[in-house]
Coordinates of C-alpha atoms in Angstrom, one line a residue:
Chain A
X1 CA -1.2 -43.0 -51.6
X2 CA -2.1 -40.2 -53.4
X3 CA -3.0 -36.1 -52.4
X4 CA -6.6 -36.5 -53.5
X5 CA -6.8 -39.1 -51.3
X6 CA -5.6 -38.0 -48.3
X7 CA -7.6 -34.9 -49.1
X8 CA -10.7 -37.5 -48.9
X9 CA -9.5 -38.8 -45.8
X10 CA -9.4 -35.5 -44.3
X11 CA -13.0 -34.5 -46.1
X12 CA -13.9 -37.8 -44.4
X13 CA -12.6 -36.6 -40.5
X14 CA -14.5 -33.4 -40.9
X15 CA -18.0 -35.2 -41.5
X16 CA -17.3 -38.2 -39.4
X17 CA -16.0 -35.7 -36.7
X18 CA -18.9 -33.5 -36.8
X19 CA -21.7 -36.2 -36.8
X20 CA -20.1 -37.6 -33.8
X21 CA -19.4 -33.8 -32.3
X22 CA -23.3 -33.4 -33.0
X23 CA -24.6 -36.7 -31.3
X24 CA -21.9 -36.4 -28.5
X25 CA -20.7 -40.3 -29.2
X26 CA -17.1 -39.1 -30.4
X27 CA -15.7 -39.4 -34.3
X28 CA -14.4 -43.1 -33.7
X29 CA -18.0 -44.7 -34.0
X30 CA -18.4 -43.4 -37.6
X31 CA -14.6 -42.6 -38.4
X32 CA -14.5 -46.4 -38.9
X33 CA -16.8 -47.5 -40.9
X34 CA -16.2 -44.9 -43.4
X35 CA -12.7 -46.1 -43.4
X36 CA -13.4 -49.8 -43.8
X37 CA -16.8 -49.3 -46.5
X38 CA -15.5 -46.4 -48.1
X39 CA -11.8 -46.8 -48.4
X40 CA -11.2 -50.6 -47.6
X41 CA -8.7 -49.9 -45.4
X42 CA -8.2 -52.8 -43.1
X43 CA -10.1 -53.1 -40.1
X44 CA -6.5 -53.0 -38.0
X45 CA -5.4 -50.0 -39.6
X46 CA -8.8 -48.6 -39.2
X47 CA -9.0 -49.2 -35.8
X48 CA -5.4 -47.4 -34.8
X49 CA -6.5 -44.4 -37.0
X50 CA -9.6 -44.2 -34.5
X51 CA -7.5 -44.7 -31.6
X52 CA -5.4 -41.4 -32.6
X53 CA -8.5 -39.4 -33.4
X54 CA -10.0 -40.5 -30.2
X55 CA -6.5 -39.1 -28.0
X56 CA -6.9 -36.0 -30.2
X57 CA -10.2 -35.3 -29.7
X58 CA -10.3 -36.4 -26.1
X59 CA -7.3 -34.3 -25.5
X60 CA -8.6 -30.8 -27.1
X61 CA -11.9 -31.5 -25.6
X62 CA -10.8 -32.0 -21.6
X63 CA -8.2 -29.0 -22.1
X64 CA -11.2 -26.8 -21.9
X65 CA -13.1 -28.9 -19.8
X66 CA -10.4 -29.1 -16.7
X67 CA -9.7 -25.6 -16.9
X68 CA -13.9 -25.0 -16.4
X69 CA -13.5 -27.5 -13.6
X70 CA -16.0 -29.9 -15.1
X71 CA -14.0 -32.5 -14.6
X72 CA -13.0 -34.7 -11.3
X73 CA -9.8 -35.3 -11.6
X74 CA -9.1 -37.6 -8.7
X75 CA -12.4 -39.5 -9.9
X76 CA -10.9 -40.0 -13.2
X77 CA -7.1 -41.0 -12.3
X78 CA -9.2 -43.7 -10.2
X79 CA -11.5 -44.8 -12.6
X80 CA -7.8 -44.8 -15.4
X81 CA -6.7 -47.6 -13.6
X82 CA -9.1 -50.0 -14.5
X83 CA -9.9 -48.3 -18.5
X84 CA -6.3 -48.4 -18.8
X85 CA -5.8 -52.5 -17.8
X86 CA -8.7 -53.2 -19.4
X87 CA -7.3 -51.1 -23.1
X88 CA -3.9 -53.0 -22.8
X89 CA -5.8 -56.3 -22.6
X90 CA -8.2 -55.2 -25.1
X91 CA -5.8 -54.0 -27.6
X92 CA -3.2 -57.3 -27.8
X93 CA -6.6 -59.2 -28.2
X94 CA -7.2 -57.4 -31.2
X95 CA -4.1 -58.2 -32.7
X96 CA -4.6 -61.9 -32.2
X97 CA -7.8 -61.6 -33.9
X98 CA -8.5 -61.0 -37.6
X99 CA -9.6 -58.2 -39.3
X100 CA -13.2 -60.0 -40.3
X101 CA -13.5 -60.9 -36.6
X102 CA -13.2 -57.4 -35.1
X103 CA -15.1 -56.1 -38.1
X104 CA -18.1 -58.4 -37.1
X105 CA -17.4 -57.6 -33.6
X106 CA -17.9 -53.4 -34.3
X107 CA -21.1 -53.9 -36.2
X108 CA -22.7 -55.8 -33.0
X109 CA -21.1 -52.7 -31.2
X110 CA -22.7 -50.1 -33.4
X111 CA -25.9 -51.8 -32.8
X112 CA -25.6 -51.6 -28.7
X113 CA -24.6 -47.8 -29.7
X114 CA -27.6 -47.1 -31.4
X115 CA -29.5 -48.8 -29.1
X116 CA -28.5 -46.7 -26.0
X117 CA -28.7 -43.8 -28.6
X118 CA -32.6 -44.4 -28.4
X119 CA -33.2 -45.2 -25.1
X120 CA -31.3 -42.2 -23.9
X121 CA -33.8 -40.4 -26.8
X122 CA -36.9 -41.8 -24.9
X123 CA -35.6 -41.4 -21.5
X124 CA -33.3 -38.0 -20.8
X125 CA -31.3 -37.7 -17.5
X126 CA -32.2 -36.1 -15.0
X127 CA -30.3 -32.9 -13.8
X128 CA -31.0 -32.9 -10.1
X129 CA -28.9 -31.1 -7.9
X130 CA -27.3 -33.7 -6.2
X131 CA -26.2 -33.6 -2.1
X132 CA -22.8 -33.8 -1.1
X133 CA -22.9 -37.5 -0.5
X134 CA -20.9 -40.0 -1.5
X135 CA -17.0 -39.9 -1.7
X136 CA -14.7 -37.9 -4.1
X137 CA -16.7 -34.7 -3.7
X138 CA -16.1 -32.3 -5.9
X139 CA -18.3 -29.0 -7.2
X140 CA -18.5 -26.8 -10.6
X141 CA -20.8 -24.0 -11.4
X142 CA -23.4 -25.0 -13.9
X143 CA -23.0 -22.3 -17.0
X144 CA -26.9 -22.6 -17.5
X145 CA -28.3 -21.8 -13.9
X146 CA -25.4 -20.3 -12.4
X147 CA -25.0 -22.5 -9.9
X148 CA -22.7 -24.3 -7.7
X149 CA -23.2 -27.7 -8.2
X150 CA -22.0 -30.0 -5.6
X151 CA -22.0 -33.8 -5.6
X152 CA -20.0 -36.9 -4.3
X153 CA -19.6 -40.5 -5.8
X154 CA -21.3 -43.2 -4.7
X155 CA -21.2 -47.4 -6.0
X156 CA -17.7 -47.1 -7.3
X157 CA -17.0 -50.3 -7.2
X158 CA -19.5 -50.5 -10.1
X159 CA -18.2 -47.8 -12.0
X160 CA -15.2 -49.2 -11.6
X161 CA -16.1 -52.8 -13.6
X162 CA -18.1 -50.7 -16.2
X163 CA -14.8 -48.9 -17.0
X164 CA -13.1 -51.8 -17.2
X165 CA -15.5 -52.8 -19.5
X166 CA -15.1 -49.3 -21.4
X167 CA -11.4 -49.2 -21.2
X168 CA -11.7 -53.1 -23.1
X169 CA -13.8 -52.2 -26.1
X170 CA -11.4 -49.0 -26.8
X171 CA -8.6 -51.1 -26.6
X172 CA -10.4 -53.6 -29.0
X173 CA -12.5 -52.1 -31.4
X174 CA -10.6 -48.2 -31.1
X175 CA -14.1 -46.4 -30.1
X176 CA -13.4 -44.2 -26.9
X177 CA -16.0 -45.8 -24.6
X178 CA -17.7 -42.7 -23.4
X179 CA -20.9 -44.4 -24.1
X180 CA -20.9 -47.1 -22.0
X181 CA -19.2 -44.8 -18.8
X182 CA -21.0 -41.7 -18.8
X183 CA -24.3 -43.1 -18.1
X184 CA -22.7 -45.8 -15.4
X185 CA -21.7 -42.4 -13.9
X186 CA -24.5 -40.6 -14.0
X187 CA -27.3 -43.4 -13.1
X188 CA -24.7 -45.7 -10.5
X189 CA -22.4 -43.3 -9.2
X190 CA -24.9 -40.2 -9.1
X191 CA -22.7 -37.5 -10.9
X192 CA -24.0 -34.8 -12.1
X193 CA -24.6 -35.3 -16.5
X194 CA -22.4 -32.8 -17.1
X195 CA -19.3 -33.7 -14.9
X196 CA -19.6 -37.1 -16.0
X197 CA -19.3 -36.2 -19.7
X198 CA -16.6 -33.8 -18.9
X199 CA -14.8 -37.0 -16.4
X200 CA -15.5 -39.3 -19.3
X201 CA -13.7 -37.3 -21.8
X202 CA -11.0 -36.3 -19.7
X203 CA -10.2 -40.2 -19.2
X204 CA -10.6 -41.4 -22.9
X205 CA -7.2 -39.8 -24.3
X206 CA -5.3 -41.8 -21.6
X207 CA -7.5 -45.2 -22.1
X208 CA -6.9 -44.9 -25.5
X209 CA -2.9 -43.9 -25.4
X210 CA -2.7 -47.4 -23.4
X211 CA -3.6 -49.7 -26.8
X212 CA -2.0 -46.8 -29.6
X213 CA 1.1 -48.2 -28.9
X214 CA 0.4 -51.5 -29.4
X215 CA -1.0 -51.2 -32.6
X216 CA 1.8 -49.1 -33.8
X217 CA 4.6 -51.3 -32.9
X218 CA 2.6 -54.0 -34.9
X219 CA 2.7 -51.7 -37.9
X220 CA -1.0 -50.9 -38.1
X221 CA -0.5 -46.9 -37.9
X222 CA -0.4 -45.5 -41.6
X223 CA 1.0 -41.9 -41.3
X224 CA -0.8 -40.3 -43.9
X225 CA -3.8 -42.0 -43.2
X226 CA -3.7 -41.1 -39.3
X227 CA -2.4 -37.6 -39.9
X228 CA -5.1 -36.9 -42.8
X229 CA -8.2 -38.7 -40.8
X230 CA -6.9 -37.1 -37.2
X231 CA -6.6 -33.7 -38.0
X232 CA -10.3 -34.2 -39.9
X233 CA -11.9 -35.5 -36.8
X234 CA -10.4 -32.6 -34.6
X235 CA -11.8 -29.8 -36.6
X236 CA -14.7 -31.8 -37.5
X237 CA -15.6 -32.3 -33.3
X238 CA -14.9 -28.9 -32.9
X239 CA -17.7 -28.0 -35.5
X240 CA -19.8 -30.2 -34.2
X241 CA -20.0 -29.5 -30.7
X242 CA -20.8 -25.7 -31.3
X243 CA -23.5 -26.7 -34.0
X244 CA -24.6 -29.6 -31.3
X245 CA -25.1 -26.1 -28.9
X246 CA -27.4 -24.5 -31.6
X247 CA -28.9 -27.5 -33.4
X248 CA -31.6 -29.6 -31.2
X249 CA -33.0 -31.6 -33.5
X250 CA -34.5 -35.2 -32.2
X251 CA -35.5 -35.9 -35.7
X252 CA -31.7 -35.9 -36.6
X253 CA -30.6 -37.9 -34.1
X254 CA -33.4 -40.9 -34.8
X255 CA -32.0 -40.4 -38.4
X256 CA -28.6 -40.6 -37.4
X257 CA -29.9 -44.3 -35.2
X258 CA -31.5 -45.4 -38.5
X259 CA -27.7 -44.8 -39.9
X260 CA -26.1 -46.2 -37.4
X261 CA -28.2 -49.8 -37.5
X262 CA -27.7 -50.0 -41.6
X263 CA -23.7 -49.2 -41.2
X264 CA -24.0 -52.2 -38.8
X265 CA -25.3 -54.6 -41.2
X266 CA -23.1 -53.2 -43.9
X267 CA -20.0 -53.7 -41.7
X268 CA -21.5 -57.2 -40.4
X269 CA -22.1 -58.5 -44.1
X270 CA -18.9 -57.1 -45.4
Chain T
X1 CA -9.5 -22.6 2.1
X2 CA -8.5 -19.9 -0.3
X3 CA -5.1 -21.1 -0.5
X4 CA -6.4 -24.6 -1.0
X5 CA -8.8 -23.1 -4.3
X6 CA -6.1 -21.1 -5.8
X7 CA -3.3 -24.4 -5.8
X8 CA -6.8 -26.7 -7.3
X9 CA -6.9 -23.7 -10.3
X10 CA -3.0 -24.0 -10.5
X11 CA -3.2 -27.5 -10.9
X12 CA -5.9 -27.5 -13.1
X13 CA -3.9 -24.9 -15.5
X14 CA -0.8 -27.3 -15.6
X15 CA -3.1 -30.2 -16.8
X16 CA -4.9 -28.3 -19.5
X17 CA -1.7 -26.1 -20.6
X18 CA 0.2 -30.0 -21.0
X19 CA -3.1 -30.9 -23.1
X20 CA -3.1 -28.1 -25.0
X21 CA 0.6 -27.6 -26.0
X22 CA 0.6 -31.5 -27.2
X23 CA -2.3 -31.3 -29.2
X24 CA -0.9 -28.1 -31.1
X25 CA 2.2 -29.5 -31.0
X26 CA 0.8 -32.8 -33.2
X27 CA -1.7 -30.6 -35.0
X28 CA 1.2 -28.2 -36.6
X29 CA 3.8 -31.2 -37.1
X30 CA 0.7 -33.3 -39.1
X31 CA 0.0 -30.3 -41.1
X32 CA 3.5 -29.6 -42.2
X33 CA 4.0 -33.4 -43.1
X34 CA 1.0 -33.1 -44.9
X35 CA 1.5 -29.9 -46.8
X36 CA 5.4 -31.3 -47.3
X37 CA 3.8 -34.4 -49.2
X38 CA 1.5 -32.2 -51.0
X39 CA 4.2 -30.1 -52.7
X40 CA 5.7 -33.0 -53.5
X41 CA 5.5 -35.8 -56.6
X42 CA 1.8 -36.4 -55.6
X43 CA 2.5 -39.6 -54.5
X44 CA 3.9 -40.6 -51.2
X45 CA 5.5 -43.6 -50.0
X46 CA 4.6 -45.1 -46.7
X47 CA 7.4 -47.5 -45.4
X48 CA 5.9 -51.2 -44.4
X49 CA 7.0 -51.5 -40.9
X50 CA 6.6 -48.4 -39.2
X51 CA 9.9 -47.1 -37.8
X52 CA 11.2 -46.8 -34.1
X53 CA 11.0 -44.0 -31.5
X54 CA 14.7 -43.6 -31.3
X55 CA 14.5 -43.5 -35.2
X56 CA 11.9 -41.0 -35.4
X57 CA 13.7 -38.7 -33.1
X58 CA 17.0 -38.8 -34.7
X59 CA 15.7 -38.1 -38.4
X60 CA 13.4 -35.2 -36.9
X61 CA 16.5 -33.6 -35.4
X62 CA 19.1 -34.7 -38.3
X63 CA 19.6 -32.3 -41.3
X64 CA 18.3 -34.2 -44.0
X65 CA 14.9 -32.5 -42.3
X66 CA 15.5 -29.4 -44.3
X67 CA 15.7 -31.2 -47.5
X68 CA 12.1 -31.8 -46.9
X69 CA 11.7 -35.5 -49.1
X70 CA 9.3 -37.2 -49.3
X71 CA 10.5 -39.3 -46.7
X72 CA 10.9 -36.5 -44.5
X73 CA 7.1 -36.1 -45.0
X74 CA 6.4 -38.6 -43.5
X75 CA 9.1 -38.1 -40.7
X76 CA 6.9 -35.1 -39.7
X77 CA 3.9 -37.4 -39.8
X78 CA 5.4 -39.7 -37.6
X79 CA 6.7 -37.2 -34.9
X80 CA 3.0 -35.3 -35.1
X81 CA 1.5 -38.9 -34.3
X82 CA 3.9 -39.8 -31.3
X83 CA 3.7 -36.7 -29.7
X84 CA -0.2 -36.7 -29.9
X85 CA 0.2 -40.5 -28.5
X86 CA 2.6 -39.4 -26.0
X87 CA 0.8 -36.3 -24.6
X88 CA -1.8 -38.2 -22.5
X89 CA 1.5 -39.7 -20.5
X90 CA 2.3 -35.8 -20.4
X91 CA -1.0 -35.5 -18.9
X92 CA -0.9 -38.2 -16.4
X93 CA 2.6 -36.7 -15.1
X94 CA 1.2 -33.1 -15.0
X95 CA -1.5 -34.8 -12.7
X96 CA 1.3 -36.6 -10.8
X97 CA 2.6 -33.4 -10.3
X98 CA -0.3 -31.5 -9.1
X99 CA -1.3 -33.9 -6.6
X100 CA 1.7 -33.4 -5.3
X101 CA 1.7 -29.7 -5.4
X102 CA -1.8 -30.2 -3.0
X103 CA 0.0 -32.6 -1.1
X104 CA -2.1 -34.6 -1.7
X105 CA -0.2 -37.9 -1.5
X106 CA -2.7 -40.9 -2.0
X107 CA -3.6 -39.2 -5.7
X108 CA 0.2 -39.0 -6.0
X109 CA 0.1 -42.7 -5.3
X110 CA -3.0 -43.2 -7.9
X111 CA -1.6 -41.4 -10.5
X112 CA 2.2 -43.2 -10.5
X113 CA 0.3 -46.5 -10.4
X114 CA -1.4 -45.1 -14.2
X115 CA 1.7 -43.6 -15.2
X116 CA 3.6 -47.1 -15.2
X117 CA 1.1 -49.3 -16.1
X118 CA 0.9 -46.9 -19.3
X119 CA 5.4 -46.5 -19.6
X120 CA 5.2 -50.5 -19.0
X121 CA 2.7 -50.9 -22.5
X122 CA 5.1 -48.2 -24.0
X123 CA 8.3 -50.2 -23.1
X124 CA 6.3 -53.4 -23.7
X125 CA 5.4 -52.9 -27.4
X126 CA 8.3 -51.2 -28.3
X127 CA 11.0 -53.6 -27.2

């Protein structure tokens, strides 16, 4: 492989990174397609370069995020279990399927994205303050109000199968699962929008540390590739949360859901 | 209740500060790989199979480091990526460790229970 094109690769990361940053979804939804339609790497290879950005990412991200105590710690180590059985199982799937399988398999994915995408568009959550019910209570002061919010967890069985669920699909298709968890959170288990993000993140590096492995003992980590695309997503999220903080742009993210749907049927016909 | 607040913010410091240090850690040993390939030929060779842990380790530490090859390159490449992949493990003990520093020994419990199932994948695909 050449320096230009690890230089690409890295280009790549920064855009794919901020996008995701921007929308809040994380780099891995658009890290790989780029890497499978613009490069041609294969969809294995793709998919363990995701799954490093995604421990990266997650990593940086809930560093900040424990230390504001956003995050519920205990909440997540319970809710680990079930992300982390479900990544193992979904990541020696993966390597029993083949790479035109799991490509067809992420387009249908990237169409349930953007599909949630839109519906959260139409229908934003609600930031109530919540009562102290439920179990696993825990509290954090809300930067915008200045307030201590307090809140418990309630239907955790429920959360628990939807992380399951979560913990599956970043084991299988290398995206971090934050999508499908944070709203189970937030509309099941009644937590608070932004503990749940915070929770959600917090638990992604460790979901997604459970499959890394197994794709790199079955050779499908490229170094330069990884390195190159990783360290692009990191700086690239960075960028892309603080422009998220000043950006609020609806039209951008309907753009962005338009994007999303064609990269589908790109990835689906390829 | 105090007491109980300031042991949650030291526990909360461990986690982030185990984060933190293996995110930098990966970040500065994927840079130097990088900027060791890119002072090189141009052109760098990845090796088909990917190599072991113990293998990693022992070139990282050997002195054919400082020669700084092309295959070293991708030596520091390697140790960036299993350090990043290892740090949520870090993460998980760190937690282990602050349950127990609340004594706070059902989360203990939780935490080991994620800790193995994730050394048991480790050892699992690496055997």
């Amino acid at each position: 492989m050449s320096i230009s094109s690890f230089l690409l690769l890295f280009a790549g990361g920064v855009a794919t990174g901020t996008i995701g940053g921007l929308l809040g979804i994380g780099g891995g939804v658009f890290l790989i397609p780029f890497l499978v339609l613009v490069f041609g790497i294969p969809m294995h290879q793709a998919i363990a370069t995701s799954i490093v950005a995604v421990i990266a990412t997650s990593s940086a991200g809930a560093a900040m995020n424990v230390e504001r105590h956003l995050v519920n710690v205990r909440l997540g180590m319970v809710l680990e279990i079930a992300t982390v059985f479900g990544a193992i199982f979904g990541g020696l799937t993966a390597n029993l399927l083949s790479g035109d399988i799991l490509t067809k398999i992420f387009a249908m994915l990237l169409l349930i994205v953007a599909g949630m995408m839109a519906y959260k568009m139409r229908r934003a959550p609600e930031e109530t303050e919540q009562p102290g019910t439920g179990i696993l209570q825990a509290d954090f002061v809300d930067a915008a109000s200045g307030k201590t919010i307090t809140y418990g967890v309630k239907r955790i069985p429920l959360v628990i199968l939807v992380s399951l669920i979560a913990g599956n699909v970043s084991g299988l298709l290398g995206v971090g699962g934050g999508i499908f968890k944070v709203p189970a959170m937030n509309m099941i288990a009644g937590i608070p929008i932004k503990a749940a993000t915070a929770t959600s993140n917090f638990m992604i590096g460790v979901t997604a540390a459970a499959s890394a492995f197994i794709y790199f003992s079955h050779g499908h980590l490229n170094p330069l590739v990884a390195s190159a695309a990783t360290l692009g997503v990191l700086a690239g999220s960075y960028l892309g949360i603080n422009l998220g903080r000043r950006i609020h742009s609806t039209l951008l993210t309907w753009i962005f859901i338009v994007v999303l749907g064609i990269v589908a049927l790109r990835m689906y016909l390829k | 209740m105090d007491q109980q607040k300031a042991v949650k913010n030291k526990s909360d410091r461990l986690i982030s500060r185990a984060l933190r240090i293996g995110v930098w850690t990966s970040s500065l040993l994927m840079g130097a790989g990088l900027l060791v390939a890119s002072l090189q030929s141009g052109v760098v060779q990845v090796p088909e199979k990917n190599p072991s842990l113990m293998e990693i380790l022992s070139r990282f530490f050997s002195k054919a480091m400082l020669l700084a090859d092309s295959s070293e390159a991708i030596t520091l490449l390697y140790a960036g990526l299993v350090v990043l992949m290892l740090t949520p493990f870090v993460r998980v003990l760190a937690a282990t460790i602050a349950f127990g520093a609340e004594k706070n020994w059902k989360f203990v419990g939780v935490s080991l229970v994620v800790l193995c199932m994730l050394i048991g994948e480790l050892v699992f695909s690496l055997r």
